[in-house]
Amino acid sequence: MKDFAISEDAAVQKQLDRLGALSLPQGRIGLDVIQELLARLGNPERHLPPVFHVAGTNGKGSTCAFLRAMLEAEGLTVHVATKPHLVRYNERIRVGGQLISDAMLASLLEEVLDTAEDLSPSFFEVTTAATFLAFSREPADACVIEVGLGGRFDATNVMERPAACGIASLGIDHDQFLLNEDPDAPSPTNNPMVRIAFEKSGIARGGSPLVTQNYSPDVEAEVQRRAGVAGAPLHMRGTDWWAEAGTHAIAYRDRHGRLDLPLPAMPGAHQADNAALAVAMLRHQDTVAVSPAAMAQGIRETRWPARLQVLGDGPLTKLQPQRTFLLDGGHNPDAANALARHLEATTDSPVDAVIGMMAAKDARRFLAIIAPHIDSITAVPIPGNDCVAPETLAELAREAGIVNVTTADDVPCAVRAMDTAGEGTVLIFGSLYLAGKVLSLNRELPD
């Protein structure tokens, strides 16, 4: 996959071209390169504002969005690092509440790439180093940093003592990386979820609170073991904190007391869980003070693109102006289940879907989960990416029991081919990379 975005700024594009030429050397895994690179840059990861570090299979990006909104509602200045970008590479690095400027981005990438030239770094190592440089050089009250892949060997996992670490929901994803044989890790053949827990809880740090959702007993046991080895105070949902989403509010409680919190404005019942995790992370650390009022305001104000996002007026939605367009970038079975629950709870009218998926994803299982909730599906490619061929997706859709199945060259063609007199929802889903293309087509750039 070589889709590192196009910039209108020539200086940025020059560095993006250099960045796009990088790849992870075959067989190399570990933190040695990022640690050496950061050492050459003066160890910026040691000079960050208080950090909230979030891992997980699904929900970690939304949890980061809730954290940012809550911290900013308190009047604090916040740096944020999330991934992947949807349209512009700048989305990965938010400095003091704003997307990183082109001038700063070009300068930082050039500095890091020049410094790392003989190290053969990966795209992610360069991005992380540039992020840490930006966050160390600009003042802020806090940082929110999303883990990319796994946790144990993610390039962000070099910080000595975050203010708090969090783990969102766990599931199977990136199994070609996270479920490989490793003598230092639990065998993935015995219980793959325990192995996933081992990798994600690798972010635990001595003295830093580790705050988690609740999991199955065997998974919780592995998280407890890893937290104990690291010396991280562990605060698990169902043991140290509780949250129940009702019709109108979230009932939250922990050792500090009870809170009645609003439901998120973002659609999807699972977002209440992500908001509750963000609250628990803030309430189980003593570095940055955030009031319950700011937490409530942050929950109400949080927005996060391509997560059950209703698209606004734009060139794409105008092709079917009478319909609601719903965009979701979920791409693994757990995300498919969340999307299915949302469709079942909220959609009575027909759902005509457009799907594109990356080649590494389990498209068969994903489609089997979604199939009962859609009326038709059109499979499309994802330009510039190693994706499942539309013909293959179409065959898997038929195998899943969907009767009305077609293919198209791109999303606009798929939307134009729909019944112009039809009503209901147009669902575009299956990949964050596809979601980025859709947002660009509809001129809704994440800010």
XYZ file of C-alpha atoms in Angstrom:
447
model
C 0.000 0.000 0.000
C 1.472 3.294 -1.130
C -1.094 5.934 -0.323
C 0.606 8.621 1.730
C -1.529 11.523 0.432
C -0.936 14.290 -2.033
C -0.159 17.802 -0.876
C -0.717 21.049 -2.735
C 2.380 22.392 -0.983
C 5.505 21.591 -3.039
C 7.793 21.447 -0.004
C 5.506 18.983 1.764
C 5.076 16.891 -1.363
C 8.836 16.590 -1.737
C 9.061 15.032 1.727
C 5.951 12.891 1.207
C 7.617 11.437 -1.880
C 10.638 10.512 0.240
C 8.351 9.101 2.918
C 6.375 7.064 0.409
C 9.549 5.343 -0.759
C 10.108 3.825 2.696
C 8.999 0.375 3.729
C 9.580 -1.898 6.685
C 12.630 -4.064 5.897
C 11.577 -7.692 5.565
C 11.697 -9.505 8.871
C 12.617 -6.487 11.031
C 10.480 -5.854 14.064
C 11.226 -4.073 17.309
C 11.975 -0.633 18.718
C 15.719 -0.413 18.053
C 15.467 1.867 15.018
C 12.963 4.319 16.481
C 15.004 4.490 19.698
C 18.216 5.213 17.777
C 16.461 7.787 15.604
C 14.987 9.578 18.604
C 18.376 9.542 20.348
C 19.926 11.300 17.341
C 17.143 13.895 17.521
C 17.737 14.608 21.205
C 15.108 12.243 22.616
C 12.068 14.486 22.110
C 9.819 11.747 23.596
C 11.324 12.640 26.996
C 10.231 16.265 26.713
C 6.520 15.994 25.987
C 3.599 17.455 27.928
C 1.671 14.811 29.924
C 0.709 11.982 27.562
C -2.479 9.929 27.282
C -1.523 6.815 25.286
C -4.366 4.735 23.797
C -4.258 1.255 22.230
C -6.985 -1.171 21.138
C -8.418 -2.934 18.108
C -11.512 -0.773 17.689
C -12.434 2.458 19.412
C -8.973 3.823 20.129
C -9.329 6.680 17.645
C -12.727 7.642 19.031
C -11.381 7.392 22.593
C -8.604 9.792 21.598
C -11.206 12.144 20.130
C -13.187 12.095 23.383
C -10.012 12.737 25.402
C -9.082 15.679 23.227
C -12.563 17.196 23.469
C -12.694 16.782 27.258
C -9.246 18.293 27.771
C -10.042 21.209 25.475
C -13.384 21.756 27.220
C -11.318 22.289 30.386
C -9.542 25.114 28.549
C -6.323 23.152 28.002
C -4.091 23.183 24.941
C -3.713 19.686 23.507
C -1.402 18.009 20.990
C -2.977 14.969 19.277
C -1.492 12.174 17.166
C -3.925 9.824 15.416
C -3.783 7.467 12.453
C -4.326 6.825 9.656
C -4.978 10.060 7.837
C -8.082 10.087 5.667
C -7.306 12.804 3.120
C -4.226 14.796 4.180
C -1.134 13.547 5.952
C -1.382 16.630 8.214
C -4.332 14.945 9.994
C -1.863 12.662 11.790
C -0.310 15.530 13.761
C -2.454 18.134 15.534
C -0.357 20.794 17.258
C -2.045 22.877 19.945
C -5.500 22.118 18.607
C -4.750 22.732 14.926
C -3.596 20.460 12.124
C 0.137 20.860 11.665
C 0.976 23.593 9.165
C 2.530 22.706 5.841
C 5.642 24.730 6.679
C 6.222 22.936 9.985
C 5.411 19.542 8.490
C 7.842 19.932 5.581
C 10.612 21.086 7.903
C 10.116 18.283 10.426
C 9.903 15.524 7.843
C 13.042 16.778 6.142
C 14.902 16.896 9.466
C 13.863 13.386 10.430
C 14.440 11.842 7.014
C 17.898 13.387 6.752
C 18.787 12.180 10.249
C 17.509 8.642 9.596
C 18.963 8.159 6.139
C 21.335 5.324 7.113
C 18.840 3.605 9.457
C 16.358 2.395 6.819
C 13.395 3.538 8.936
C 9.774 2.714 8.220
C 7.051 5.189 7.311
C 5.661 4.850 10.827
C 8.995 5.424 12.563
C 9.609 8.639 10.634
C 6.057 9.827 11.287
C 6.373 9.107 15.010
C 9.713 10.881 15.298
C 8.344 13.943 13.494
C 5.318 13.913 15.784
C 7.428 13.786 18.936
C 9.628 16.622 17.641
C 6.571 18.800 17.004
C 5.055 18.036 20.394
C 8.312 18.658 22.249
C 8.940 22.029 20.599
C 5.489 23.568 20.928
C 4.006 24.238 24.390
C 0.812 22.425 25.421
C -0.899 21.122 28.540
C -1.330 17.534 27.357
C -0.767 15.096 24.500
C -3.150 12.427 23.245
C -1.314 9.748 21.261
C -2.963 6.832 19.471
C -1.097 3.560 19.089
C -0.847 2.429 15.492
C -0.296 -1.315 15.175
C -0.496 -3.528 18.242
C 1.272 -1.866 21.137
C 4.382 -3.772 22.215
C 6.377 -2.869 19.090
C 4.448 0.178 17.913
C 6.772 3.104 17.216
C 4.942 5.261 19.768
C 5.767 2.775 22.558
C 8.968 4.500 23.687
C 7.604 6.907 26.287
C 8.839 6.321 29.820
C 5.858 7.323 31.954
C 2.618 8.563 30.342
C 0.033 10.266 32.524
C -2.274 7.353 31.688
C -2.481 4.480 29.228
C -5.764 3.084 27.935
C -6.852 -0.020 26.047
C -10.127 0.101 24.120
C -12.030 -2.915 22.782
C -10.018 -5.913 21.601
C -10.558 -8.096 18.558
C -8.731 -9.829 15.722
C -7.132 -7.473 13.213
C -3.707 -7.181 11.571
C -3.329 -10.873 12.376
C -0.469 -11.249 9.877
C 1.593 -9.056 12.240
C 0.057 -9.603 15.667
C -0.510 -13.362 15.491
C 2.858 -14.459 14.143
C 4.952 -16.962 16.042
C 7.177 -15.314 18.655
C 8.984 -17.227 21.419
C 8.540 -14.258 23.773
C 4.754 -14.141 23.331
C 1.798 -16.466 23.992
C 1.160 -18.853 21.127
C -1.542 -17.508 18.802
C -2.803 -21.030 18.100
C -3.968 -21.600 21.679
C -6.069 -18.456 22.065
C -5.528 -15.627 19.575
C -7.350 -13.117 21.791
C -4.865 -13.717 24.617
C -2.072 -12.999 22.154
C -3.824 -9.791 21.057
C -4.097 -8.782 24.714
C -0.382 -9.485 25.173
C 0.500 -7.174 22.288
C -1.875 -4.335 23.194
C -0.980 -4.321 26.894
C 2.654 -3.944 25.911
C 2.083 -0.194 26.343
C 1.898 -0.650 30.140
C 4.514 1.392 31.993
C 5.672 1.340 35.588
C 3.838 3.945 37.624
C 1.464 4.892 34.786
C -2.197 3.961 35.313
C -3.424 1.389 32.772
C -7.184 1.780 32.228
C -9.101 -0.832 30.226
C -12.499 -2.006 29.094
C -13.782 -5.369 30.351
C -12.851 -8.514 28.422
C -13.274 -12.272 28.700
C -11.662 -13.837 31.804
C -8.644 -15.272 29.967
C -7.957 -11.961 28.218
C -8.322 -10.024 31.471
C -5.894 -12.413 33.135
C -3.278 -11.673 30.475
C -3.765 -7.912 30.823
C -3.421 -8.259 34.596
C -0.237 -10.277 34.177
C 1.317 -7.741 31.792
C 0.359 -4.798 34.004
C 1.911 -6.571 36.985
C 5.172 -7.269 35.152
C 5.369 -3.614 34.081
C 4.438 -2.273 37.509
C 1.458 -0.374 36.091
C -1.532 0.312 38.387
C -4.426 -1.435 36.615
C -7.990 -0.093 36.518
C -10.373 -2.409 34.640
C -13.991 -1.802 33.778
C -16.192 -3.963 35.943
C -13.586 -4.071 38.694
C -12.424 -0.501 39.308
C -14.933 1.467 37.266
C -18.413 0.893 35.844
C -20.460 2.511 33.084
C -23.938 1.755 31.785
C -25.483 3.564 28.825
C -29.183 4.213 29.258
C -31.720 5.854 27.001
C -30.626 9.385 27.817
C -27.366 9.210 29.779
C -24.322 7.205 30.817
C -24.305 6.165 34.474
C -20.630 6.127 35.449
C -19.043 5.306 38.811
C -15.622 4.615 40.292
C -13.863 5.088 43.618
C -14.216 8.858 43.255
C -18.001 8.672 43.066
C -20.784 8.723 40.496
C -21.336 10.781 37.366
C -24.365 11.167 35.125
C -22.861 11.814 31.720
C -24.585 12.669 28.432
C -24.734 10.222 25.579
C -22.321 11.034 22.738
C -23.564 12.988 19.768
C -21.700 10.546 17.530
C -23.950 7.727 16.329
C -23.396 4.157 17.427
C -24.091 2.618 20.819
C -20.414 1.650 21.117
C -19.415 5.316 21.347
C -20.759 5.436 24.908
C -18.162 2.783 25.790
C -15.379 4.822 24.187
C -16.505 7.972 25.991
C -16.604 6.094 29.300
C -13.050 4.817 28.770
C -11.852 8.379 28.173
C -13.557 9.488 31.395
C -11.998 6.592 33.316
C -8.533 7.446 32.002
C -8.884 11.024 33.201
C -10.273 10.020 36.596
C -7.564 7.439 37.322
C -4.605 9.807 36.892
C -3.412 12.792 38.917
C -1.315 14.722 36.386
C -3.946 16.740 34.502
C -7.100 17.969 36.238
C -10.344 17.786 34.237
C -13.711 18.563 35.820
C -16.857 16.450 35.387
C -18.445 19.421 33.611
C -15.653 19.459 31.038
C -15.972 15.696 30.583
C -19.690 16.070 29.897
C -19.121 18.950 27.487
C -16.430 16.979 25.685
C -18.733 13.990 25.212
C -21.401 16.232 23.681
C -18.958 18.008 21.350
C -16.825 15.102 20.104
C -16.853 14.422 16.388
C -14.730 11.844 14.563
C -14.801 11.450 10.764
C -15.645 8.214 8.951
C -17.179 6.575 12.015
C -20.878 6.258 11.170
C -20.567 9.751 9.698
C -23.584 11.264 7.973
C -22.220 13.086 4.944
C -23.257 16.650 4.272
C -24.137 18.364 1.022
C -21.416 17.907 -1.550
C -20.646 16.724 -5.083
C -21.123 13.061 -4.137
C -24.299 13.317 -2.076
C -25.898 15.543 -4.722
C -25.938 12.507 -7.021
C -28.750 11.111 -4.801
C -30.031 14.228 -2.988
C -33.092 12.510 -1.504
C -31.030 9.931 0.376
C -28.993 9.868 3.573
C -25.330 8.998 3.050
C -23.635 7.087 5.869
C -19.842 6.634 5.804
C -18.038 4.112 8.006
C -14.390 3.094 7.852
C -14.662 -0.032 10.041
C -12.866 -2.979 8.472
C -12.758 -5.940 10.873
C -15.431 -8.280 12.314
C -15.888 -6.313 15.537
C -16.423 -3.121 13.531
C -18.871 -4.990 11.299
C -20.849 -6.055 14.373
C -20.993 -2.450 15.610
C -22.194 -1.286 12.203
C -24.792 -4.081 12.037
C -26.157 -3.132 15.470
C -26.427 0.490 14.383
C -28.256 -0.373 11.166
C -30.643 -2.683 12.990
C -31.455 -0.034 15.595
C -31.767 3.024 13.367
C -32.558 2.111 9.757
C -36.035 1.063 8.630
C -35.691 2.183 5.017
C -33.704 0.357 2.323
C -29.907 0.365 2.583
C -27.975 0.404 -0.684
C -24.304 -0.185 0.067
C -20.992 0.537 -1.620
C -18.026 -1.469 -0.344
C -14.271 -1.469 -0.837
C -11.830 -3.414 1.351
C -8.098 -3.794 1.728
C -6.633 -7.116 0.642
C -5.362 -8.010 4.130
C -8.843 -7.886 5.688
C -11.273 -10.765 6.248
C -13.849 -9.676 3.679
C -15.802 -12.961 3.816
C -16.500 -12.738 7.549
C -17.111 -8.992 7.374
C -19.756 -9.375 4.679
C -21.440 -12.286 6.439
C -22.079 -10.029 9.428
C -23.391 -7.080 7.416
C -25.392 -8.985 4.792
C -28.716 -9.254 6.703
C -28.873 -5.471 7.074
C -28.475 -4.274 3.483
C -30.660 -4.530 0.373
C -28.044 -4.155 -2.346
C -24.296 -3.827 -2.604
C -21.864 -2.489 -5.188
C -18.206 -3.427 -4.911
C -15.546 -0.895 -5.930
C -11.743 -0.720 -5.921
C -9.759 1.580 -3.619
C -7.432 3.550 -5.931
C -3.770 3.487 -4.988
C -4.143 0.632 -2.519
C -3.746 -3.132 -2.406
C -7.446 -3.917 -2.206
C -9.784 -6.837 -2.769
C -10.860 -6.971 -6.414
C -14.478 -5.806 -6.857
C -15.336 -9.085 -8.589
C -14.070 -11.024 -5.570
C -16.038 -8.834 -3.169
C -19.132 -9.317 -5.319
C -18.772 -13.092 -5.178
C -18.323 -13.001 -1.400
C -21.420 -10.800 -1.111
C -23.484 -13.330 -3.057
C -22.045 -16.102 -0.892
C -23.230 -14.128 2.161
C -26.780 -14.118 0.816
C -27.044 -10.669 -0.766
C -29.106 -10.941 -3.960
C -28.628 -7.525 -5.566
C -24.872 -7.391 -6.208
C -22.969 -5.353 -8.785
C -19.521 -3.850 -9.354
C -18.477 -0.368 -10.425
C -15.262 1.424 -11.369
C -15.524 3.907 -8.508
C -17.860 5.307 -5.858
C -19.488 8.018 -8.036
C -20.300 5.410 -10.693
C -21.817 3.167 -8.023
C -23.985 5.987 -6.670
C -25.110 7.144 -10.116
C -26.227 3.606 -10.984
C -28.628 3.495 -8.036
C -32.343 4.051 -8.621
C -32.701 7.825 -8.755
C -36.269 7.506 -7.500
C -35.158 5.399 -4.573
C -35.171 6.396 -0.947
C -33.353 5.318 2.172
C -29.682 5.129 3.049
C -26.556 4.922 0.938
C -23.958 3.155 3.080
C -20.313 3.469 2.000
C -18.100 1.229 4.092
C -15.311 -1.329 4.487
C -12.125 0.734 4.715
C -10.741 3.944 6.163
C -8.787 4.361 2.943
C -12.013 4.223 0.943
C -13.548 6.646 3.459
C -10.752 9.108 2.774
C -11.465 8.975 -0.958
C -15.168 9.589 -0.270
C -14.530 12.577 1.980
C -12.289 14.061 -0.679
C -14.907 13.451 -3.375
C -17.564 15.149 -1.277
C -15.189 17.974 -0.291
C -15.501 17.272 3.437
C -11.907 17.505 4.541
C -11.235 16.557 8.185
C -9.994 19.553 10.159
